[in-house]
Short mmCIF file of C-alpha atoms and ligand atoms in Angstrom, two decimals:
data_model
loop_
_atom_site.label_atom_id
_atom_site.label_comp_id
_atom_site.label_asym_id
_atom_site.label_seq_id
_atom_site.Cartn_x
_atom_site.Cartn_y
_atom_site.Cartn_z
CA MET A 1 2.82 -24.56 -8.36
CA HIS A 2 6.75 -24.30 -7.66
CA GLY A 3 8.37 -24.78 -11.04
CA GLU A 4 12.15 -24.43 -11.11
CA ILE A 5 13.10 -20.77 -11.71
CA THR A 6 15.07 -20.29 -14.90
CA GLU A 7 14.49 -16.64 -15.45
CA ILE A 8 14.50 -13.45 -13.53
CA PRO A 9 12.85 -10.69 -15.02
CA PHE A 10 13.47 -6.95 -14.62
CA LEU A 11 11.80 -4.00 -16.10
CA ASP A 12 14.92 -1.54 -14.79
CA ARG A 13 17.53 -3.83 -13.49
CA LYS A 14 19.75 -1.25 -12.55
CA THR A 15 17.27 0.60 -9.91
CA GLU A 16 15.77 -2.82 -8.75
CA THR A 17 19.38 -3.97 -8.01
CA ALA A 18 20.89 -0.48 -6.75
CA PRO A 19 23.17 -0.85 -3.57
CA ARG A 20 21.89 0.48 -0.52
CA GLU A 21 23.84 3.57 -0.54
CA GLU A 22 22.30 4.33 -3.90
CA LEU A 23 18.83 3.91 -2.44
CA THR A 24 19.54 6.11 0.43
CA ARG A 25 20.79 8.45 -1.55
CA ILE A 26 17.85 8.40 -3.98
CA GLN A 27 15.46 8.35 -0.66
CA LEU A 28 17.34 11.34 0.84
CA ALA A 29 16.93 13.44 -2.29
CA GLY A 30 13.25 12.29 -2.65
CA LEU A 31 12.26 13.20 1.04
CA ARG A 32 13.72 16.60 0.59
CA GLU A 33 11.62 17.11 -2.45
CA GLN A 34 8.62 15.82 -0.85
CA VAL A 35 9.23 18.30 2.28
CA ALA A 36 9.32 21.16 -0.14
CA SER A 37 6.14 20.08 -1.74
CA ALA A 38 4.33 19.42 1.64
CA LEU A 39 5.18 23.08 2.64
CA ARG A 40 3.10 23.94 -0.51
CA THR A 41 -0.06 22.41 1.19
CA ASP A 42 -2.09 24.05 3.41
CA PHE A 43 -2.01 20.92 5.65
CA TYR A 44 1.61 20.40 6.08
CA ARG A 45 2.37 24.13 6.44
CA LYS A 46 0.35 24.20 9.55
CA LYS A 47 1.88 21.11 10.85
CA TYR A 48 5.39 21.58 9.64
CA GLY A 49 5.63 25.59 9.92
CA PRO A 50 5.63 25.78 13.80
CA LEU A 51 8.32 22.88 14.10
CA GLY A 52 10.63 24.61 11.69
CA ILE A 53 10.63 21.88 9.32
CA THR A 54 12.12 22.63 6.10
CA PRO A 55 13.95 20.76 3.27
CA ASP A 56 17.46 21.96 4.51
CA SER A 57 16.49 20.58 8.01
CA ILE A 58 16.79 17.09 6.42
CA ARG A 59 20.42 16.16 6.35
CA THR A 60 20.22 12.42 6.50
CA LEU A 61 17.64 9.65 6.15
CA ASP A 62 17.48 9.56 9.89
CA ASP A 63 15.95 12.91 9.99
CA LEU A 64 12.70 11.28 8.78
CA ARG A 65 12.19 9.98 12.18
CA ARG A 66 11.93 13.57 13.42
CA LEU A 67 8.73 14.32 11.27
CA PRO A 68 5.35 13.80 12.54
CA PHE A 69 3.31 11.08 11.42
CA THR A 70 0.21 11.39 8.69
CA THR A 71 -2.97 9.67 9.63
CA LYS A 72 -6.25 8.71 7.49
CA ASN A 73 -7.90 11.13 9.92
CA ASP A 74 -5.43 13.87 8.72
CA LEU A 75 -6.83 13.14 5.22
CA ARG A 76 -10.19 13.42 6.26
CA GLU A 77 -9.56 16.79 7.97
CA ALA A 78 -7.75 18.02 4.62
CA TYR A 79 -10.78 17.05 2.62
CA PRO A 80 -11.06 18.03 -0.43
CA PHE A 81 -8.08 20.09 -1.17
CA GLY A 82 -6.06 20.62 1.93
CA LEU A 83 -3.20 18.41 0.63
CA LEU A 84 -2.85 19.49 -2.74
CA ALA A 85 0.60 20.90 -3.58
CA VAL A 86 0.10 22.00 -7.15
CA PRO A 87 -2.31 24.32 -8.91
CA LYS A 88 -5.75 22.40 -9.52
CA SER A 89 -5.35 22.74 -13.13
CA ASP A 90 -1.99 20.41 -13.02
CA VAL A 91 -4.23 17.75 -11.71
CA VAL A 92 -5.47 15.02 -14.29
CA ARG A 93 -6.90 12.19 -12.05
CA MET A 94 -8.23 11.70 -8.30
CA HIS A 95 -8.73 8.43 -6.89
CA ALA A 96 -10.40 7.67 -3.28
CA SER A 97 -10.48 4.84 -0.97
CA SER A 98 -13.45 3.05 0.08
CA GLY A 99 -14.10 2.65 4.03
CA THR A 100 -13.93 6.12 5.44
CA THR A 101 -16.59 7.72 7.59
CA GLY A 102 -17.62 11.03 6.23
CA SER A 103 -15.40 12.28 3.73
CA PRO A 104 -13.65 9.80 1.55
CA THR A 105 -9.82 9.75 1.51
CA VAL A 106 -8.90 11.20 -1.68
CA ILE A 107 -5.46 11.27 -3.77
CA TYR A 108 -4.51 13.60 -6.71
CA LEU A 109 -2.07 12.77 -9.53
CA THR A 110 -0.55 15.19 -12.03
CA GLN A 111 0.25 13.69 -15.59
CA LYS A 112 3.46 12.91 -14.49
CA ASP A 113 2.59 11.20 -11.17
CA LEU A 114 0.25 8.88 -13.19
CA ASP A 115 2.95 8.37 -15.32
CA ALA A 116 4.96 7.05 -12.46
CA ALA A 117 2.29 5.17 -10.97
CA ALA A 118 2.06 3.36 -13.94
CA ASP A 119 5.87 2.77 -14.35
CA THR A 120 5.70 1.36 -10.74
CA MET A 121 2.84 -0.88 -11.72
CA ALA A 122 4.61 -1.87 -14.47
CA ARG A 123 7.82 -2.89 -12.68
CA SER A 124 5.54 -4.64 -10.35
CA LEU A 125 3.92 -6.78 -12.78
CA VAL A 126 7.36 -7.63 -14.75
CA ALA A 127 8.70 -8.65 -11.40
CA ALA A 128 5.78 -11.20 -11.07
CA GLY A 129 6.89 -12.51 -14.46
CA CYS A 130 4.24 -10.76 -16.62
CA THR A 131 5.33 -10.07 -20.19
CA ARG A 132 3.81 -8.05 -23.08
CA ASP A 133 2.64 -11.45 -24.55
CA ASP A 134 0.38 -11.87 -21.50
CA VAL A 135 -3.37 -11.06 -21.72
CA LEU A 136 -4.51 -9.64 -18.61
CA GLN A 137 -8.20 -9.80 -17.09
CA ASN A 138 -8.62 -7.11 -14.55
CA MET A 139 -11.24 -8.33 -12.15
CA MET A 140 -11.20 -5.33 -9.78
CA THR A 141 -13.55 -2.69 -9.72
CA TYR A 142 -12.93 0.24 -12.32
CA GLY A 143 -13.56 3.75 -11.01
CA LEU A 144 -12.55 5.41 -7.81
CA PHE A 145 -10.76 2.32 -6.54
CA THR A 146 -7.09 2.13 -7.60
CA GLY A 147 -7.14 -1.47 -8.25
CA GLY A 148 -9.09 -1.16 -11.47
CA LEU A 149 -7.46 1.89 -13.22
CA VAL A 150 -3.99 2.02 -11.83
CA LEU A 151 -3.07 -1.63 -12.41
CA HIS A 152 -4.55 -1.13 -15.94
CA TYR A 153 -2.29 1.56 -16.74
CA GLY A 154 0.76 -0.14 -15.47
CA ALA A 155 -0.47 -3.43 -17.52
CA GLU A 156 -0.83 -1.27 -20.76
CA ARG A 157 2.63 0.52 -20.10
CA LEU A 158 4.25 -3.02 -20.07
CA GLY A 159 2.31 -3.69 -23.43
CA MET A 160 -0.02 -6.59 -22.12
CA MET A 161 -3.41 -6.94 -23.71
CA VAL A 162 -5.71 -5.68 -20.93
CA ILE A 163 -9.16 -6.90 -20.81
CA PRO A 164 -10.81 -4.26 -18.50
CA ILE A 165 -13.77 -6.28 -17.49
CA SER A 166 -14.21 -5.12 -13.89
CA SER A 167 -15.32 -7.14 -10.86
CA GLY A 168 -18.51 -9.28 -10.86
CA ASN A 169 -20.19 -11.34 -13.28
CA THR A 170 -18.42 -14.50 -12.74
CA ILE A 171 -19.94 -16.39 -15.90
CA ARG A 172 -18.94 -13.45 -18.29
CA GLN A 173 -15.57 -13.41 -16.59
CA LEU A 174 -15.04 -17.21 -17.53
CA LYS A 175 -16.10 -16.76 -20.99
CA PHE A 176 -13.82 -13.90 -21.63
CA MET A 177 -11.17 -16.04 -20.15
CA ARG A 178 -11.77 -18.72 -22.38
CA ASP A 179 -12.58 -16.80 -25.50
CA PHE A 180 -9.47 -14.25 -25.18
CA GLY A 181 -7.00 -16.61 -23.70
CA THR A 182 -6.26 -14.82 -20.75
CA THR A 183 -2.93 -15.67 -19.05
CA VAL A 184 -3.15 -13.32 -15.86
CA VAL A 185 -5.96 -12.53 -13.84
CA HIS A 186 -6.12 -9.74 -11.03
CA ALA A 187 -8.43 -10.23 -8.34
CA THR A 188 -8.98 -10.77 -4.68
CA PRO A 189 -7.88 -14.00 -3.29
CA SER A 190 -11.56 -14.77 -2.27
CA TYR A 191 -12.69 -14.16 -5.83
CA LEU A 192 -10.00 -16.55 -7.33
CA LEU A 193 -11.71 -19.43 -5.23
CA HIS A 194 -15.09 -18.52 -5.89
CA LEU A 195 -13.84 -18.27 -9.87
CA HIS A 196 -12.26 -21.68 -9.40
CA ALA A 197 -15.90 -23.19 -8.08
CA ALA A 198 -17.73 -21.42 -11.06
CA MET A 199 -15.18 -23.11 -13.32
CA LEU A 200 -15.84 -26.51 -12.02
CA GLU A 201 -19.82 -25.62 -12.35
CA SER A 202 -19.62 -24.57 -15.90
CA GLY A 203 -18.62 -28.26 -17.18
CA GLU A 204 -15.56 -26.75 -18.87
CA GLY A 205 -12.26 -28.13 -18.03
CA ARG A 206 -9.32 -26.79 -17.11
CA SER A 207 -7.99 -27.24 -20.63
CA ALA A 208 -10.15 -24.56 -22.15
CA TYR A 209 -8.18 -21.78 -20.26
CA ARG A 210 -4.66 -20.65 -20.63
CA LEU A 211 -4.68 -19.03 -17.15
CA ARG A 212 -1.00 -19.17 -15.58
CA LYS A 213 -0.96 -16.42 -13.01
CA ALA A 214 -3.02 -14.37 -10.83
CA ILE A 215 -1.93 -11.03 -9.08
CA ALA A 216 -3.97 -11.12 -5.78
CA GLY A 217 -4.44 -8.17 -3.20
CA ALA A 218 -6.61 -5.93 -1.76
CA GLU A 219 -7.45 -8.16 1.31
CA PRO A 220 -5.20 -10.38 3.77
CA HIS A 221 -4.91 -13.98 2.83
CA SER A 222 -2.64 -16.61 4.19
CA GLU A 223 -0.02 -18.71 2.59
CA GLU A 224 -2.32 -21.64 3.03
CA LEU A 225 -5.11 -19.87 0.95
CA ARG A 226 -2.41 -19.02 -1.53
CA ARG A 227 -1.45 -22.74 -2.00
CA LYS A 228 -4.90 -23.93 -2.35
CA ILE A 229 -5.76 -21.32 -4.98
CA GLU A 230 -2.49 -22.33 -6.91
CA ASP A 231 -3.17 -26.12 -6.68
CA THR A 232 -6.99 -25.80 -7.42
CA LEU A 233 -6.19 -23.65 -10.35
CA GLY A 234 -2.99 -24.71 -11.16
CA ILE A 235 -1.62 -21.31 -11.54
CA GLU A 236 1.05 -19.00 -9.70
CA VAL A 237 -0.39 -16.53 -7.30
CA TYR A 238 1.49 -13.42 -6.54
CA ASN A 239 0.70 -11.53 -3.57
CA ASN A 240 0.55 -7.83 -4.18
CA TYR A 241 0.20 -5.16 -1.73
CA GLY A 242 -0.84 -1.45 -1.92
CA MET A 243 -3.38 1.23 -0.84
CA SER A 244 -5.19 4.11 -2.54
CA GLU A 245 -3.31 6.65 -0.39
CA MET A 246 -0.25 5.19 -2.03
CA ASN A 247 -1.37 5.25 -5.42
CA GLY A 248 -2.97 1.88 -5.16
CA PRO A 249 -1.48 -1.65 -6.05
CA GLY A 250 1.83 -0.79 -7.13
CA PRO A 251 4.43 -0.18 -4.19
CA ALA A 252 4.93 -3.90 -3.15
CA ILE A 253 4.94 -7.23 -5.04
CA GLU A 254 6.63 -10.68 -4.91
CA CYS A 255 8.85 -11.53 -7.12
CA VAL A 256 9.27 -14.89 -9.33
CA PHE A 257 10.33 -16.25 -6.07
CA ARG A 258 7.24 -15.74 -4.35
CA GLN A 259 8.77 -15.40 -0.47
CA GLY A 260 7.76 -11.94 0.51
CA MET A 261 6.72 -8.70 -1.16
CA HIS A 262 9.74 -6.38 -2.37
CA ILE A 263 9.04 -2.81 -1.61
CA TRP A 264 9.95 -0.27 -4.33
CA GLU A 265 12.37 1.63 -2.02
CA ASP A 266 13.14 4.36 -4.91
CA ARG A 267 9.62 5.30 -4.66
CA TYR A 268 8.70 4.74 -1.00
CA ILE A 269 10.44 4.90 2.45
CA PRO A 270 9.01 2.03 4.39
CA GLU A 271 9.48 2.17 8.18
CA ILE A 272 7.96 -0.34 10.57
CA ILE A 273 6.86 0.87 13.94
CA ASP A 274 5.56 -0.03 17.27
CA PRO A 275 2.02 1.06 17.09
CA ASP A 276 2.18 2.02 20.81
CA THR A 277 5.46 3.54 21.38
CA LEU A 278 5.75 4.63 17.56
CA GLU A 279 9.47 3.74 17.78
CA PRO A 280 10.79 1.52 15.07
CA VAL A 281 10.64 -1.95 15.92
CA PRO A 282 13.96 -4.12 15.39
CA GLU A 283 14.48 -4.99 12.02
CA GLY A 284 12.65 -8.24 11.30
CA GLU A 285 10.06 -8.03 14.23
CA THR A 286 6.32 -7.36 13.27
CA GLY A 287 4.87 -3.72 13.53
CA GLU A 288 2.80 -1.33 11.55
CA LEU A 289 4.22 -0.32 8.16
CA VAL A 290 4.63 3.29 7.70
CA LEU A 291 5.10 4.74 4.07
CA THR A 292 6.62 7.96 2.71
CA ILE A 293 5.63 8.30 -0.98
CA LEU A 294 8.69 9.82 -3.25
CA CYS A 295 6.89 9.40 -6.69
CA ARG A 296 3.96 12.14 -6.49
CA SER A 297 4.05 15.85 -6.71
CA ALA A 298 0.52 16.66 -6.47
CA MET A 299 -0.21 15.47 -3.15
CA PRO A 300 2.60 14.56 -0.66
CA LEU A 301 1.97 12.08 2.18
CA ILE A 302 5.09 11.83 4.79
CA ARG A 303 5.15 8.98 7.20
CA TYR A 304 1.60 7.81 6.52
CA ARG A 305 0.35 5.27 9.11
CA THR A 306 -1.04 2.37 6.99
CA ARG A 307 -2.39 0.50 10.04
CA ASP A 308 -1.18 -2.59 8.34
CA LEU A 309 0.87 -5.19 10.39
CA THR A 310 3.78 -6.70 8.67
CA ARG A 311 7.64 -6.98 9.28
CA PHE A 312 10.84 -6.84 7.04
CA LEU A 313 12.36 -9.87 5.81
CA PRO A 314 16.09 -8.88 6.21
CA GLU A 315 17.44 -11.77 4.36
CA PRO A 316 18.71 -11.12 0.90
CA CYS A 317 16.30 -12.34 -1.93
CA PRO A 318 17.72 -14.81 -4.57
CA CYS A 319 16.26 -12.69 -7.24
CA GLY A 320 19.15 -10.05 -6.39
CA ARG A 321 16.81 -7.22 -6.23
CA THR A 322 18.04 -4.99 -3.06
CA HIS A 323 14.42 -3.34 -2.60
CA ARG A 324 13.73 -4.92 0.96
CA ARG A 325 10.76 -7.41 1.10
CA ILE A 326 7.82 -7.20 3.75
CA ALA A 327 6.03 -10.21 4.91
CA ARG A 328 2.36 -11.09 3.90
CA LEU A 329 0.29 -8.67 6.05
CA THR A 330 -1.20 -10.12 9.35
CA GLY A 331 -3.75 -7.66 10.57
CA ARG A 332 -4.58 -4.13 11.09
CA THR A 333 -4.12 -1.83 14.09
CA ASP A 334 -7.33 -0.59 13.81
CA ASP A 335 -11.01 -1.92 13.51
CA MET A 336 -11.18 -1.83 9.68
CA LEU A 337 -12.97 -4.76 8.06
CA ILE A 338 -12.01 -5.86 4.55
CA ILE A 339 -15.16 -7.56 2.91
CA ASN A 340 -14.40 -8.98 -0.54
CA GLY A 341 -11.77 -6.51 -0.82
CA VAL A 342 -13.71 -3.35 0.08
CA ASN A 343 -12.70 -1.43 3.20
CA VAL A 344 -15.60 -0.94 5.79
CA PHE A 345 -15.35 0.51 9.12
CA PRO A 346 -18.12 -0.50 11.82
CA SER A 347 -18.63 3.17 12.24
CA GLN A 348 -19.62 3.76 8.85
CA ILE A 349 -22.72 1.39 9.41
CA GLU A 350 -23.40 3.08 12.72
CA GLU A 351 -23.62 6.07 11.19
CA VAL A 352 -26.48 4.95 8.95
CA LEU A 353 -28.39 3.46 11.94
CA LEU A 354 -28.07 6.21 14.48
CA ARG A 355 -29.53 8.50 11.85
CA MET A 356 -32.65 6.22 10.95
CA LYS A 357 -35.86 6.34 12.67
CA GLY A 358 -37.28 3.51 14.16
CA VAL A 359 -33.66 2.00 14.78
CA GLY A 360 -33.38 0.68 18.45
CA ALA A 361 -30.03 0.72 20.68
CA ASN A 362 -28.34 -2.38 19.92
CA TYR A 363 -26.86 -3.80 16.57
CA LEU A 364 -24.44 -6.52 15.59
CA ILE A 365 -22.32 -6.35 12.35
CA VAL A 366 -21.59 -10.21 11.17
CA VAL A 367 -19.22 -10.97 8.77
CA ASP A 368 -19.09 -14.63 7.37
CA LYS A 369 -18.51 -16.56 4.53
CA ASN A 370 -21.13 -17.61 1.72
CA GLY A 371 -19.05 -20.25 -0.25
CA SER A 372 -15.74 -18.52 -0.90
CA LEU A 373 -16.92 -14.89 -0.83
CA ASP A 374 -17.59 -12.86 2.37
CA LYS A 375 -21.07 -12.25 3.30
CA LEU A 376 -22.13 -9.00 5.45
CA THR A 377 -25.11 -9.09 7.61
CA VAL A 378 -26.40 -6.25 9.74
CA GLN A 379 -28.60 -7.32 12.68
CA VAL A 380 -30.41 -4.33 14.11
CA GLU A 381 -32.74 -3.87 17.00
CA ILE A 382 -35.64 -1.43 16.05
CA THR A 383 -37.86 0.20 18.74
CA ALA A 384 -41.05 -1.40 20.29
CA GLU A 385 -43.31 1.00 18.43
CA ALA A 386 -41.39 0.40 14.92
CA PHE A 387 -41.70 -3.43 15.95
CA ALA A 388 -45.58 -3.05 16.23
CA ASP A 389 -45.91 -1.78 12.85
CA ASP A 390 -47.25 -4.16 10.20
CA SER A 391 -44.82 -6.23 8.09
CA ARG A 392 -44.78 -3.87 5.10
CA ALA A 393 -43.63 -1.13 7.13
CA ILE A 394 -40.87 -3.30 8.63
CA ASN A 395 -39.99 -4.33 5.24
CA ALA A 396 -39.55 -0.87 4.06
CA LEU A 397 -37.29 0.09 6.94
CA ARG A 398 -35.36 -3.05 6.45
CA GLU A 399 -34.93 -2.06 2.58
CA ARG A 400 -34.13 1.55 3.39
CA LEU A 401 -31.37 0.63 5.89
CA ARG A 402 -29.93 -1.92 3.02
CA SER A 403 -29.86 0.88 0.60
CA GLU A 404 -28.38 3.59 2.68
CA ILE A 405 -25.74 1.46 4.15
CA SER A 406 -25.04 0.13 0.76
CA ALA A 407 -24.93 3.80 -0.67
CA LEU A 408 -22.38 4.38 1.94
CA ILE A 409 -19.94 1.52 2.19
CA THR A 410 -20.45 0.35 -1.66
CA ILE A 411 -21.40 -2.92 -0.77
CA SER A 412 -24.93 -4.41 -0.16
CA PRO A 413 -25.43 -6.23 3.30
CA ALA A 414 -28.30 -8.46 4.32
CA VAL A 415 -30.37 -6.56 7.07
CA GLU A 416 -31.95 -8.74 10.02
CA ILE A 417 -34.41 -6.80 11.86
CA LYS A 418 -34.58 -7.83 15.46
CA GLU A 419 -37.02 -7.43 18.29
CA PRO A 420 -35.84 -4.85 20.93
CA GLY A 421 -33.89 -6.58 23.58
CA SER A 422 -33.21 -9.85 21.45
CA LEU A 423 -29.51 -9.09 20.61
CA PRO A 424 -26.86 -9.91 23.27
CA VAL A 425 -26.00 -6.83 25.55
CA SER A 426 -22.56 -6.75 26.57
CA GLU A 427 -21.20 -5.61 29.75
CA GLY A 428 -18.56 -2.93 29.42
CA LYS A 429 -17.51 -2.30 25.76
CA ALA A 430 -20.17 -3.19 23.24
CA LYS A 431 -19.18 -6.10 21.04
CA ARG A 432 -20.73 -4.70 17.68
CA VAL A 433 -18.54 -6.90 15.15
CA GLU A 434 -18.68 -10.67 15.06
CA ASP A 435 -16.25 -11.77 12.28
CA ARG A 436 -17.07 -15.51 11.63
CA ARG A 437 -14.79 -16.11 8.96
CA PRO A 438 -12.78 -19.06 9.48
CA PRO A 439 -8.98 -18.40 9.78
CA GLU A 440 -7.54 -19.55 6.51
P1 AMP B 1 -7.54 0.57 -0.52
O1 AMP B 1 -7.13 1.65 -0.11
O2 AMP B 1 -9.12 0.28 -0.67
O3 AMP B 1 -6.86 -0.07 -1.79
O4 AMP B 1 -7.23 -0.56 0.70
C1 AMP B 1 -6.01 -0.69 1.09
C2 AMP B 1 -5.87 -1.82 2.20
O5 AMP B 1 -6.16 -2.87 1.83
C3 AMP B 1 -4.60 -1.72 2.87
O6 AMP B 1 -4.13 -0.96 3.83
C4 AMP B 1 -4.61 -3.29 3.25
O7 AMP B 1 -5.23 -3.25 4.79
C5 AMP B 1 -5.60 -3.92 2.53
N1 AMP B 1 -4.67 -4.77 1.59
C6 AMP B 1 -4.21 -4.44 0.29
N2 AMP B 1 -3.53 -5.23 -0.50
C7 AMP B 1 -3.30 -6.24 0.34
C8 AMP B 1 -2.71 -7.57 0.58
N3 AMP B 1 -1.91 -8.10 -0.40
N4 AMP B 1 -2.76 -8.59 1.84
C9 AMP B 1 -3.41 -7.91 2.94
N5 AMP B 1 -4.18 -6.90 2.82
C10 AMP B 1 -4.11 -5.95 1.59
ZN1 ZN B 2 13.05 -11.05 -5.17
#
C-alpha cells in the first residue's frame, strides 16, 4: 500500500531535524558522558585504564575510533554486574537477550533510562505514523525480551491504547483484533503472514478488522516479503530495528516514506565497519553496524559490535529528518540463527547434546518453514548402545533432549533420533546447520 503521503508526523521535530553540527555536538557530549560512566564499571575500568582513556581524552567525535570495540562475549564475561555503572539500588529494570551460550547478555536501566527508552520508542512509533488514537496489539513476547515491554512503554507514552497480549494463540489474537478494533500490530514478519493465513481460515472477512499498520522487526526480512504482507493484509508495514543490548526495539525505524530506517543519532552513535579490518567502510557500503548507546546511565556500551550487516543510505530523506537511515539488514557476521524472532546460536544446542548420555558424535540442525513460520529440527545420532535400547528408552531420550534444548533456547525443537553413522559426515569443517528456509 503506497498511498500519497500528506503528513509527516514528528514527536520532537526540533531534535529529529537538527542540523548535523548540532547532532555532532550532542554525540560528543554524550560520548564523553558515556566514557565517564564506563569508568565506573569494573569491565571498562580494566579495559580503558591501561589505555589511559578518560572523558578528557575524547576531544572530537573522531576520537571514538580510538576506543576498543565491545562484543557480546564481553557482556558474557562481565555477567552479572561487571558492566553496571550505578549502585544496584538505582536499577529499576533488567532485560536479557535470547541466544547466548552460558550466561545471558543482560542490560540494566534506571528509571531515567527506562523513561528515555520509552521516549525513543514513542518517537519511533510517531515516525511510523502511529497516533494516540491507535489501538496497538503487541504480539511480541513479554518478559525478558525487550520487544514486549519496551515497545509497550513507548506506545503508552504516546498515549496509544495497548493490548499486551504477547505472542502466540492466533485465534485469540484475531478475536482481540476484531473486538477491540486493533489498528496497529507489533509482530515478526513471519507471524504477520501466519496471521493472514489464519484470518482467511477464520472465515471473517478483512472488513471485520480495522488494522492499518504493522511494526515489524526482530528478524530479517526482504523488501519482497514486506510487499507481500502489505498486499495480502492491505496494511503498511514498517521495518523496525533494535536489539536488547541497545534497549530493544527503539533505535531505528522507517518513517512514513518507508525507504530505510532512521537511526536516532542523538541517542546512538552508529558506525559501519569492515568486519575483517575493523575500519569504517566508505559511506554507503555494506558492513557491520557498531553502536554506542548515549541514552543509558546504568550500563554503558561503547562501540558495540552488533554483528548485523547493513549500510548507510546517504541521500537525504524526503521527510526532512537529519538522522541517517540504514538499509534493511542483510545478514550477520556470526552464526546466530533467528527462528521466529528468537536468537539461537548452534553452540547452545550443541551444549545440550554434548552433556547428554547416549548421544553420539554427529548432529544436524535443520531450519525450515512450516507454513509461514520457522521450524527447528535437531537430528541427532545416538550411540550404538542407546540405539539397541527399546523404543520407550529412545522416546524418553528424545523427550529429554527436546525439553533441555527448549529450556535453553526458549523454543521447542522437533528432535529426530538417528542411527549411529546415518548422518552425512563432512570432510573438513563439520556442517552443523542446514537453513532450508527459502530466500524471500
Ligand atoms: P534481540 O536482542 O533478541 O532483540 O535480537 C536482536 C537481533 O535481532 C538483532 O541483532 C538482529 O540480528 C535481529 N533484528 C532485530 N530487528 C531486526 C530487523 N528489523 N531486521 C532484521 N533483523 C533484525
Ligand atoms: Zn524519513
